[in-house]
Each structure stands twice: as C-alpha cells, then as structure tokens.
mmCIF file of C-alpha atoms in Angstrom:
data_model
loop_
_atom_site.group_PDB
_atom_site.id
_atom_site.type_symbol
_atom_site.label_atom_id
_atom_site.label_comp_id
_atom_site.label_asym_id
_atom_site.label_seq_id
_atom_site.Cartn_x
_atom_site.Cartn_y
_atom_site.Cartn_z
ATOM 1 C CA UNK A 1 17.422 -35.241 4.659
ATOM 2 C CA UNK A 2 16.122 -32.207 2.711
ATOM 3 C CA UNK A 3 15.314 -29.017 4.898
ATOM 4 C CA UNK A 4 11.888 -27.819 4.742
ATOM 5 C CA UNK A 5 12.338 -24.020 3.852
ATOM 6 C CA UNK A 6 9.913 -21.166 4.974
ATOM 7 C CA UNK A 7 8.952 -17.638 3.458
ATOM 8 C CA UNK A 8 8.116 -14.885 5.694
ATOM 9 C CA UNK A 9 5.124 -12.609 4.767
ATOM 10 C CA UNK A 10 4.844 -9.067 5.651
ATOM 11 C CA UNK A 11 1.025 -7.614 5.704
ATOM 12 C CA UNK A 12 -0.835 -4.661 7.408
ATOM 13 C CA UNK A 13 -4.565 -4.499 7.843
ATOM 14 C CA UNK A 14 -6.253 -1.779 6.120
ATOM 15 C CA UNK A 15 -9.767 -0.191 7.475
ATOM 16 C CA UNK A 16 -11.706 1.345 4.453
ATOM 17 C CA UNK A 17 -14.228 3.762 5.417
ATOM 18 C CA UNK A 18 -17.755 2.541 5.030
ATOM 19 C CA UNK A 19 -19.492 2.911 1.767
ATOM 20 C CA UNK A 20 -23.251 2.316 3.165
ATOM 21 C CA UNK A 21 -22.554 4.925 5.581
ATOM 22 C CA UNK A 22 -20.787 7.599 2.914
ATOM 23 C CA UNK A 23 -23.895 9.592 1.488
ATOM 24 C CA UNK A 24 -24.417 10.431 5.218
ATOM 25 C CA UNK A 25 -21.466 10.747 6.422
ATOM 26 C CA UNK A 26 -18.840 13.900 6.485
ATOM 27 C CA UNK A 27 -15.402 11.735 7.460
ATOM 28 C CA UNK A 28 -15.847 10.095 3.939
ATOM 29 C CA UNK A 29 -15.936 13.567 2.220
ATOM 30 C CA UNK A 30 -12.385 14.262 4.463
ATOM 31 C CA UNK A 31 -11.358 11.074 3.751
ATOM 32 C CA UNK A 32 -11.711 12.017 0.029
ATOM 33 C CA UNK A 33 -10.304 15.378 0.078
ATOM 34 C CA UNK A 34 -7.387 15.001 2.078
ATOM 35 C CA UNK A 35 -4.222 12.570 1.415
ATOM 36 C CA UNK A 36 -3.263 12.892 5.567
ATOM 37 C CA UNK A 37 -6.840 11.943 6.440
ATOM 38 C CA UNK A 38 -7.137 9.205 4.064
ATOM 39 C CA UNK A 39 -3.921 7.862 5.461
ATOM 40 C CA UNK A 40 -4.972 7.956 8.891
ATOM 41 C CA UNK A 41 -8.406 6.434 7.565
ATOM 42 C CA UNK A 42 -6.886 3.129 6.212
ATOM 43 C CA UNK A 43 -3.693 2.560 8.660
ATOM 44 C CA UNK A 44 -5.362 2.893 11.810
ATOM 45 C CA UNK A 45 -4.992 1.011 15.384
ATOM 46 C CA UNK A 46 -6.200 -2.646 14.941
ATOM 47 C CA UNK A 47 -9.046 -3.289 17.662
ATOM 48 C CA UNK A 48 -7.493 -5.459 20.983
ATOM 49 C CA UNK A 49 -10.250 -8.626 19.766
ATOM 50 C CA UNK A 50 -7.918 -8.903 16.913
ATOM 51 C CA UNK A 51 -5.340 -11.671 18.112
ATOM 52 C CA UNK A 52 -3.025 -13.992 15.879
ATOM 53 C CA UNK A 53 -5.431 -17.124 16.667
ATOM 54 C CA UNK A 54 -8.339 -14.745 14.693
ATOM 55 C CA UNK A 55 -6.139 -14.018 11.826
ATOM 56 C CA UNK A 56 -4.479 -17.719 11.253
ATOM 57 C CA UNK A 57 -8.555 -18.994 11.826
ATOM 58 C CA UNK A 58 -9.558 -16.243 8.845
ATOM 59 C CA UNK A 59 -6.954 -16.801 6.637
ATOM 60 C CA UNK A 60 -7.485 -20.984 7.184
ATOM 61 C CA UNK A 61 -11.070 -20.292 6.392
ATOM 62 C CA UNK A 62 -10.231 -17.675 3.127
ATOM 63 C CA UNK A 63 -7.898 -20.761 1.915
ATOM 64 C CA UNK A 64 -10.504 -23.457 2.363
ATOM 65 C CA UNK A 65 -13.541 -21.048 0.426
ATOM 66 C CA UNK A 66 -11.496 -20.387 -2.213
ATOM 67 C CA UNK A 67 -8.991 -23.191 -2.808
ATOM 68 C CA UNK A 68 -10.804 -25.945 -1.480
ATOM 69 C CA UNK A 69 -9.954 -28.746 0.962
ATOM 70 C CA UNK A 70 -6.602 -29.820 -0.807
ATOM 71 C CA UNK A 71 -5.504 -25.546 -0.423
ATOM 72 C CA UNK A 72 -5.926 -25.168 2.865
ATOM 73 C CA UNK A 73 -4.898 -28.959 3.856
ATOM 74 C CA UNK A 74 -1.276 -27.791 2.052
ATOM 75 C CA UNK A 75 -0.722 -24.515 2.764
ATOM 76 C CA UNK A 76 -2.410 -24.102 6.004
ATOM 77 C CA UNK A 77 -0.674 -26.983 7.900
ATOM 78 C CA UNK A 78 2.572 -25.193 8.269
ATOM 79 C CA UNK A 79 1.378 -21.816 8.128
ATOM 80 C CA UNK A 80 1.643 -19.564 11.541
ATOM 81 C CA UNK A 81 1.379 -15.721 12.582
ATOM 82 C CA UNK A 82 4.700 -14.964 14.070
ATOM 83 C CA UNK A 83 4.457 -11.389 15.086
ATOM 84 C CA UNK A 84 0.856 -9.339 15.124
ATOM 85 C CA UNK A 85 0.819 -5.671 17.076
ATOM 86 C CA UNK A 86 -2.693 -4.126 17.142
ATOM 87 C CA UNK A 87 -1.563 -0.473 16.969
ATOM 88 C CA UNK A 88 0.608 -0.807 13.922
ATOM 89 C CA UNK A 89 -1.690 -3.348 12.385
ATOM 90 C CA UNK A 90 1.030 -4.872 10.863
ATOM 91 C CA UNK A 91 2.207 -8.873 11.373
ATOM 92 C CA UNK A 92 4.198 -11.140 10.157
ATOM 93 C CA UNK A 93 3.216 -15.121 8.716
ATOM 94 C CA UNK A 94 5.457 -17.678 8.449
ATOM 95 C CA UNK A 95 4.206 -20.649 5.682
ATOM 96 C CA UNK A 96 6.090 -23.183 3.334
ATOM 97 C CA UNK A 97 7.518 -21.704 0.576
ATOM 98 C CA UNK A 98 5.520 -23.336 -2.300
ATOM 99 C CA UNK A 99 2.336 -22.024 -0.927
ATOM 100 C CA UNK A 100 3.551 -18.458 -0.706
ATOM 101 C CA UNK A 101 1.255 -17.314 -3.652
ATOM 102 C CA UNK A 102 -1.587 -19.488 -2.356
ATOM 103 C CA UNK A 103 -1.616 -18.079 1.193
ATOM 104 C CA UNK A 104 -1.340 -14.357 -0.477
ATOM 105 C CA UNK A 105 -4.178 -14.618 -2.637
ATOM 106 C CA UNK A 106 -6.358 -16.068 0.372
ATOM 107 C CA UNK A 107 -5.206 -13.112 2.385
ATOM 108 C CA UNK A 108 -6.121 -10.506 -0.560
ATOM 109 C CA UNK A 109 -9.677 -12.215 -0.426
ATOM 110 C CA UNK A 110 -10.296 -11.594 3.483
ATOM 111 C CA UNK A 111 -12.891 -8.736 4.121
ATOM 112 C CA UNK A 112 -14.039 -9.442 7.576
ATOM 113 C CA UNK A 113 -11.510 -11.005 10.516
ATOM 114 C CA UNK A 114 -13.550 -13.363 12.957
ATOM 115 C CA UNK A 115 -14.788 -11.171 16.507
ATOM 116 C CA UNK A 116 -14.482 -8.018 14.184
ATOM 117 C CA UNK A 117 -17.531 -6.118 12.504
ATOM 118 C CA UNK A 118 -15.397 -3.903 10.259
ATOM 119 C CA UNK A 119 -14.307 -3.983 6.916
ATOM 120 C CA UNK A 120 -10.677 -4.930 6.126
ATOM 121 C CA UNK A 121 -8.348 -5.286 3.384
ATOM 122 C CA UNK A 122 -5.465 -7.403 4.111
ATOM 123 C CA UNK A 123 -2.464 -6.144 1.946
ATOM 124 C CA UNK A 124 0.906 -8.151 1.434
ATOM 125 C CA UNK A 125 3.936 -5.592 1.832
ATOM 126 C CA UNK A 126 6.772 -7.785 1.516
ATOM 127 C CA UNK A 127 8.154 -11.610 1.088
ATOM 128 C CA UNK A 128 11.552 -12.788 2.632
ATOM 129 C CA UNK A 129 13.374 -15.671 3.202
ATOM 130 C CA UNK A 130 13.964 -14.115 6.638
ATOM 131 C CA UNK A 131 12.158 -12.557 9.472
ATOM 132 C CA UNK A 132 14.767 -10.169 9.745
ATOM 133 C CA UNK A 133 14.850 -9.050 6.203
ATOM 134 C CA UNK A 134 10.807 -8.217 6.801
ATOM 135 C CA UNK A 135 11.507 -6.478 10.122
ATOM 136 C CA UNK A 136 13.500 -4.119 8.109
ATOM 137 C CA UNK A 137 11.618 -3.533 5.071
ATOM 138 C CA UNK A 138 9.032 -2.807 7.711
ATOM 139 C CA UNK A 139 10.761 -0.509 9.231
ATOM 140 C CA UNK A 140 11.470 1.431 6.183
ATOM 141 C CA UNK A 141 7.856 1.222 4.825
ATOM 142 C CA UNK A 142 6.821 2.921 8.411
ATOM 143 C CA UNK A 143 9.408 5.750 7.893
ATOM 144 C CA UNK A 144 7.995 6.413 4.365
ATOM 145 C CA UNK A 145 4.334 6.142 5.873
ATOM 146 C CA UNK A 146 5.388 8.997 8.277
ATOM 147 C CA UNK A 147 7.089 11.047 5.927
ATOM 148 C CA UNK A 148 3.777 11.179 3.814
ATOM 149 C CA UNK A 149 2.108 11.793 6.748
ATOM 150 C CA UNK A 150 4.190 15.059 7.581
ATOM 151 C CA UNK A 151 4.397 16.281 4.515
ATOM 152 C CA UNK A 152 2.798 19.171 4.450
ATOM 153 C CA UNK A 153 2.832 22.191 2.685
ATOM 154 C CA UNK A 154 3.983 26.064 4.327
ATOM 155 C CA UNK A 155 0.578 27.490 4.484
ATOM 156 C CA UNK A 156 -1.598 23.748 5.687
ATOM 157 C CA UNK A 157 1.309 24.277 8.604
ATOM 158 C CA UNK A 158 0.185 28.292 9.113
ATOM 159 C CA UNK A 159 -3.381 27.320 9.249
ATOM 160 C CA UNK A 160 -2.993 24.093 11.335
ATOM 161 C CA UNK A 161 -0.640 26.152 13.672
ATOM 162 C CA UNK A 162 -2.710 29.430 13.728
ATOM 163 C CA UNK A 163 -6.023 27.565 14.303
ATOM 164 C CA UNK A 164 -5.084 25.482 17.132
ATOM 165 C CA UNK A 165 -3.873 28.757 18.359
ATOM 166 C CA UNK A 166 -0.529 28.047 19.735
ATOM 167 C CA UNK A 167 0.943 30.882 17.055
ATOM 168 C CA UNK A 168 -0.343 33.931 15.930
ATOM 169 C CA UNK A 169 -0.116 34.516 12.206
ATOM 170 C CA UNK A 170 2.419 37.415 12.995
ATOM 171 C CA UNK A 171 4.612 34.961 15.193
ATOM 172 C CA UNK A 172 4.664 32.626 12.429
ATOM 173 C CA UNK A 173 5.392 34.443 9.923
ATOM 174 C CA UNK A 174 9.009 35.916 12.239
ATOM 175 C CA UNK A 175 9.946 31.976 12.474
ATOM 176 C CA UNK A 176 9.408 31.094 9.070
#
C-alpha cells in the first residue's frame, strides 16, 4: 500500500494600503516614507471574521477560477488549514504533495478573503514536509520581522524618546 504524502505550506496575509484612497490620504505618504510604518502597514492583525473555513472556501474558489474544475477537484480534495491565528496573520495548509505548486499559485491569485472587504495578498513563506519544520522557520521569520522592526537608528530613538517625553534630550544624551 503506498502512503499518501503531504506538504505543509507556510503563508501570512498581507494588508496593502489602499490605492483609491492614497491621493487623499496621509498614512500612504507614511507608509511610503518609512520602512517601520510600511511594515506595520502590510503585517497587521487579521480581522476575527477571518476563520480557516473562509480561507480553505477562498483558496477552493481561487483554484476552481483559475485552474478549472479538474484543479480544484485534485488539489482541493485533500487540502486543509491546519493552524490560522488572526493576530499574527500567519497559518499553516496542509495539501498533497503534487499539487503543492497548484495550491501556491491559487493562493498568490487571492485578493479578497470571503466576509472581508479589504485587500489582501496572500504570500507563501515556506514549504515542508513537516509541520514542525514550518513552525520553526516561522519562528525565525518572526524574529527577523522584529529585528527590522527595532532597528532603528541613535537619533529616530532621541526623537521618538524625547517626543513622547519620557526623556529629556539632556537625560538622553547621559545614557547614551
């Protein structure tokens, strides 16, 4: 008897800011300007509508528009979202693994999730014969997320520290 064998997919949900909205809008100009804001921008909390019924339903639908009946009839019939958290917006799918590049390109083709009215990108971080292999490489891809997030440089800090008043410039300058 042969073993059926499974991939595990790694994806997070991206928000872009909204281009109709841009021309009057100031957060797109910050979300230009800055590489922290930008960040925050895209990897934001996923809203609590978003369940892992939604996202299996959306990606079914993405494979059936764009591979037809026979695409989503072989890749979707195994397929399954085996961890989801809204605040990360990060999950994990289980499929088959012939139909790893099938159920990636449907994924890479998803703008809109069903019950949600923003704008998503759906981007593929990692592919493992394990689960446990992509809870790691999660892991690490959240501790470089956060470094990039704290990086800043000596005198962002002073005027971040200095304008939410906690330091005077003189008391800054004796710690640093």
């Amino acid at each position: 008897m042969v073993r059926v064998k499974h991939r595990y997919i790694l994806f997070d949900i991206l928000y872009p800011p909204n281009s109709s909205l841009a021309s009057h809008n100031e957060s797109f100009h910050d979300y230009a300007t800055s590489q922290q804001k930008s960040l925050l921008t895209l990897h934001r909390s996923s809203s609590p509508d978003i369940l892992y019924k939604n996202i299996l339903s959306t990606i079914r639908k993405s494979l059936e528009t764009h591979y037809g009946e026979l695409g989503a009839g072989s890749a979707g019939q195994l397929m399954s979202v085996r961890y989801f958290s809204n605040k990360t917006s990060t999950g994990i799918i289980r499929c088959d693994r012939e139909q790893v590049e099938l159920i990636i390109g449907a994924m890479t083709l998803i703008t809109k999730i069903d019950n949600c009215s923003e704008n998503v990108i759906f981007r593929c971080l990692h592919v493992s014969g394990t689960i446990k292999k992509c809870e790691e490489f999660g892991i690490e891809w959240s501790k470089q997320l956060m470094n990039k997030l704290g990086q800043k440089t000596s005198n962002e800090m002073k005027e971040l520290v200095t304008e939410i008043g906690q330091l005077s410039e003189e008391e800054y300058e004796e710690l640093h």
